[in-house]
XYZ file of N, CA and C in Angstrom:
315
model
N 89.510 -20.239 49.540
C 89.724 -21.317 48.594
C 91.225 -21.566 48.502
N 91.625 -22.799 48.668
C 93.035 -23.172 48.616
C 93.472 -23.233 47.163
N 94.812 -23.281 46.956
C 95.361 -23.383 45.613
C 94.916 -24.682 44.972
N 94.819 -25.748 45.680
C 94.381 -27.042 45.146
C 92.919 -26.951 44.718
N 92.107 -26.275 45.499
C 90.684 -26.129 45.128
C 90.535 -25.276 43.843
N 91.348 -24.226 43.768
C 91.341 -23.385 42.566
C 91.736 -24.198 41.342
N 92.748 -25.046 41.542
C 93.220 -25.871 40.446
C 92.141 -26.864 40.034
N 91.448 -27.439 40.961
C 90.340 -28.386 40.615
C 89.215 -27.685 39.889
N 88.832 -26.505 40.324
C 87.756 -25.758 39.664
C 88.174 -25.355 38.259
N 89.460 -24.947 38.112
C 89.952 -24.577 36.772
C 89.958 -25.732 35.809
N 90.287 -26.894 36.307
C 90.285 -28.144 35.474
C 88.853 -28.404 34.954
N 87.909 -28.264 35.848
C 86.508 -28.487 35.460
C 86.064 -27.471 34.441
N 86.425 -26.208 34.659
C 85.964 -25.137 33.780
C 86.530 -25.256 32.387
N 87.829 -25.600 32.226
C 88.411 -25.602 30.872
C 88.442 -27.001 30.292
N 88.228 -28.022 31.071
C 88.253 -29.374 30.542
C 89.429 -29.686 29.677
N 90.622 -29.425 30.205
C 91.827 -29.503 29.397
C 92.683 -30.695 29.863
N 93.631 -31.041 29.026
C 94.586 -32.065 29.351
C 95.919 -31.445 29.762
N 95.934 -30.143 30.013
C 97.166 -29.508 30.478
C 97.624 -30.040 31.817
N 98.902 -29.934 32.096
C 99.458 -30.409 33.331
C 99.055 -29.456 34.479
N 99.172 -29.902 35.711
C 98.928 -29.043 36.832
C 99.884 -27.879 36.851
N 101.089 -28.078 36.372
C 102.084 -27.008 36.342
C 101.607 -25.885 35.414
N 101.118 -26.207 34.279
C 100.630 -25.231 33.337
C 99.412 -24.474 33.901
N 98.463 -25.224 34.517
C 97.301 -24.583 35.055
C 97.684 -23.726 36.244
N 98.600 -24.147 37.053
C 99.043 -23.330 38.214
C 99.703 -22.036 37.762
N 100.449 -22.154 36.629
C 101.094 -20.941 36.086
C 100.034 -19.934 35.666
N 98.982 -20.371 35.033
C 97.912 -19.433 34.652
C 97.179 -18.907 35.851
N 97.033 -19.680 36.898
C 96.429 -19.165 38.125
C 97.335 -18.110 38.773
N 98.629 -18.297 38.709
C 99.546 -17.303 39.240
C 99.504 -16.010 38.472
N 99.430 -16.150 37.126
C 99.327 -14.931 36.266
C 98.051 -14.167 36.608
N 96.940 -14.885 36.723
C 95.666 -14.230 37.070
C 95.724 -13.645 38.440
N 96.357 -14.286 39.375
C 96.481 -13.713 40.719
C 97.316 -12.443 40.733
N 98.393 -12.460 39.909
C 99.245 -11.260 39.843
C 98.492 -10.074 39.229
N 97.618 -10.342 38.251
C 96.829 -9.270 37.639
C 95.862 -8.690 38.690
N 95.261 -9.550 39.483
C 94.306 -9.091 40.518
C 95.066 -8.265 41.567
N 96.217 -8.725 41.990
C 96.982 -8.032 42.988
C 97.493 -6.694 42.499
N 97.858 -6.596 41.239
C 98.300 -5.362 40.635
C 97.177 -4.323 40.613
N 95.980 -4.824 40.383
C 94.794 -3.892 40.392
C 94.372 -3.518 41.823
N 94.369 -4.521 42.715
C 93.889 -4.287 44.105
C 94.868 -3.479 44.925
N 96.153 -3.723 44.688
C 97.174 -3.103 45.532
C 98.271 -2.496 44.626
N 97.945 -1.471 43.838
C 98.883 -0.939 42.872
C 100.149 -0.339 43.521
N 100.103 0.068 44.798
C 101.273 0.677 45.410
C 101.850 -0.163 46.537
N 101.477 -1.415 46.601
C 101.981 -2.294 47.649
C 102.338 -3.673 47.062
N 103.479 -3.778 46.431
C 103.890 -5.022 45.788
C 104.248 -6.121 46.825
N 104.274 -5.768 48.113
C 104.600 -6.768 49.111
C 103.450 -7.773 49.378
N 102.210 -7.407 48.990
C 101.085 -8.314 49.196
C 101.131 -9.328 48.078
N 101.175 -10.595 48.446
C 101.310 -11.641 47.398
C 100.211 -12.668 47.441
N 99.273 -12.514 48.391
C 98.168 -13.480 48.485
C 96.867 -12.811 47.956
N 96.218 -13.522 47.007
C 94.954 -13.023 46.461
C 93.911 -13.033 47.529
N 93.205 -11.926 47.737
C 92.151 -11.886 48.776
C 91.095 -12.968 48.493
N 90.556 -13.510 49.533
C 89.617 -14.635 49.376
C 88.368 -14.240 48.562
N 87.945 -12.971 48.618
C 86.777 -12.580 47.846
C 87.026 -12.599 46.344
N 88.283 -12.697 45.949
C 88.634 -12.719 44.521
C 89.102 -14.090 44.028
N 88.886 -15.148 44.841
C 89.320 -16.463 44.466
C 88.699 -16.944 43.197
N 87.360 -16.786 43.055
C 86.683 -17.257 41.847
C 87.056 -16.394 40.649
N 87.272 -15.126 40.889
C 87.691 -14.251 39.792
C 89.053 -14.673 39.308
N 89.930 -15.086 40.176
C 91.239 -15.609 39.773
C 91.089 -16.795 38.860
N 90.203 -17.718 39.205
C 90.005 -18.906 38.390
C 89.356 -18.522 37.050
N 88.413 -17.595 37.091
C 87.758 -17.154 35.835
C 88.763 -16.514 34.887
N 89.675 -15.681 35.429
C 90.667 -15.037 34.583
C 91.650 -16.055 34.054
N 92.031 -17.015 34.872
C 92.947 -18.085 34.374
C 92.237 -18.877 33.225
N 90.987 -19.173 33.395
C 90.279 -19.894 32.371
C 90.206 -19.075 31.069
N 89.968 -17.766 31.230
C 89.890 -16.869 30.106
C 91.243 -16.881 29.343
N 92.331 -16.791 30.071
C 93.672 -16.762 29.474
C 93.982 -18.109 28.786
N 93.580 -19.237 29.451
C 93.805 -20.521 28.836
C 93.029 -20.711 27.551
N 91.779 -20.241 27.554
C 90.975 -20.390 26.345
C 91.399 -19.488 25.207
N 92.144 -18.499 25.541
C 92.581 -17.488 24.530
C 93.943 -17.845 23.945
N 94.585 -18.873 24.422
C 95.904 -19.271 23.926
C 95.900 -19.438 22.423
N 96.942 -18.996 21.788
C 97.048 -19.162 20.379
C 96.445 -18.020 19.597
N 95.685 -17.174 20.280
C 95.024 -16.052 19.608
C 95.207 -14.795 20.471
N 96.329 -14.725 21.185
C 96.594 -13.618 22.074
C 96.518 -12.299 21.314
N 95.774 -11.372 21.893
C 95.664 -10.031 21.263
C 94.848 -9.935 20.018
N 94.189 -10.949 19.687
C 93.380 -10.954 18.434
C 92.328 -9.831 18.498
N 92.293 -9.048 17.477
C 91.313 -7.953 17.392
C 90.154 -8.274 16.521
N 90.322 -9.170 15.602
C 89.202 -9.583 14.747
C 89.581 -10.884 14.014
N 88.595 -11.733 13.841
C 88.819 -12.963 13.129
C 87.475 -13.507 12.699
N 87.340 -13.804 11.461
C 86.120 -14.417 10.952
C 86.430 -15.646 10.148
N 85.692 -16.699 10.475
C 85.928 -17.960 9.743
C 84.670 -18.804 9.858
N 84.094 -19.235 8.705
C 82.931 -20.072 8.715
C 81.781 -19.553 9.575
N 81.567 -18.283 9.522
C 80.458 -17.660 10.235
C 80.759 -17.381 11.702
N 81.988 -17.665 12.157
C 82.366 -17.350 13.524
C 83.260 -16.135 13.526
N 82.907 -15.175 14.346
C 83.677 -13.934 14.413
C 84.208 -13.794 15.825
N 85.509 -13.478 15.944
C 86.115 -13.287 17.253
C 86.787 -11.917 17.281
N 86.598 -11.241 18.405
C 87.302 -9.997 18.695
C 87.635 -9.997 20.183
N 88.705 -9.352 20.568
C 89.041 -9.263 21.940
C 89.062 -7.789 22.413
N 88.679 -7.576 23.630
C 88.596 -6.221 24.159
C 89.979 -5.587 24.130
N 91.022 -6.294 24.471
C 92.378 -5.867 24.399
C 93.274 -7.128 24.469
N 94.597 -6.884 24.412
C 95.518 -7.989 24.370
C 95.700 -8.582 25.771
N 95.231 -7.916 26.768
C 95.365 -8.377 28.163
C 94.013 -8.879 28.638
N 93.880 -8.888 29.924
C 92.614 -9.267 30.537
C 91.614 -8.097 30.355
N 90.399 -8.403 29.914
C 89.434 -7.318 29.709
C 89.190 -6.536 31.008
N 89.033 -5.239 30.848
C 88.771 -4.401 32.025
C 87.465 -4.785 32.658
N 86.544 -5.336 31.878
C 85.233 -5.733 32.450
C 85.398 -6.846 33.468
N 86.453 -7.662 33.305
C 86.706 -8.756 34.299
C 87.283 -8.217 35.602
N 88.062 -7.134 35.480
C 88.740 -6.578 36.672
C 87.944 -5.474 37.339
N 86.794 -5.115 36.812
C 86.050 -3.995 37.399
C 85.534 -4.321 38.812
N 85.473 -5.588 39.153
C 85.024 -5.976 40.515
C 86.108 -5.756 41.551
N 87.326 -5.531 41.087
C 88.441 -5.345 42.016
C 88.614 -3.831 42.327
N 88.459 -3.503 43.594
C 88.620 -2.100 44.006
C 90.058 -1.904 44.480
N 90.728 -0.927 43.879
C 92.107 -0.645 44.301
C 92.148 -0.157 45.760
N 93.150 -0.618 46.498
C 93.310 -0.225 47.861
C 94.568 0.641 47.953
N 94.431 1.869 48.343
C 95.528 2.813 48.488
C 95.636 3.295 49.916
N 96.767 3.658 50.308
C 96.984 4.158 51.642
C 97.122 5.652 51.667
N 97.442 6.165 52.845
C 97.660 7.593 53.017
C 99.084 7.819 53.350
N 99.736 8.805 52.778
C 101.099 9.141 53.054
C 101.142 9.787 54.410
N 101.971 9.284 55.293
C 102.052 9.887 56.634
C 103.374 10.593 56.859
């Protein structure tokens, strides 16, 4: 999936009036989180693996929808209750990413 395709899918998912620059920034943040999990000891890899393209978009949508309530642990208003797993991306979203480690030679 190309960056433009990811951007188009993200626009559909969040239905926002944000600029492409804002949406691309969130895609980059999501991509960096995936890369940090997948390649914890190899910061030279900068391209999100193709199998994680949709996960990148899902994480970006999660972060966009969470704006203004970052790190919220509890909130109740008019019968609506919100809690977040943590202040970052939930571990449940990243559990599909298997870390890749090498062998010291």
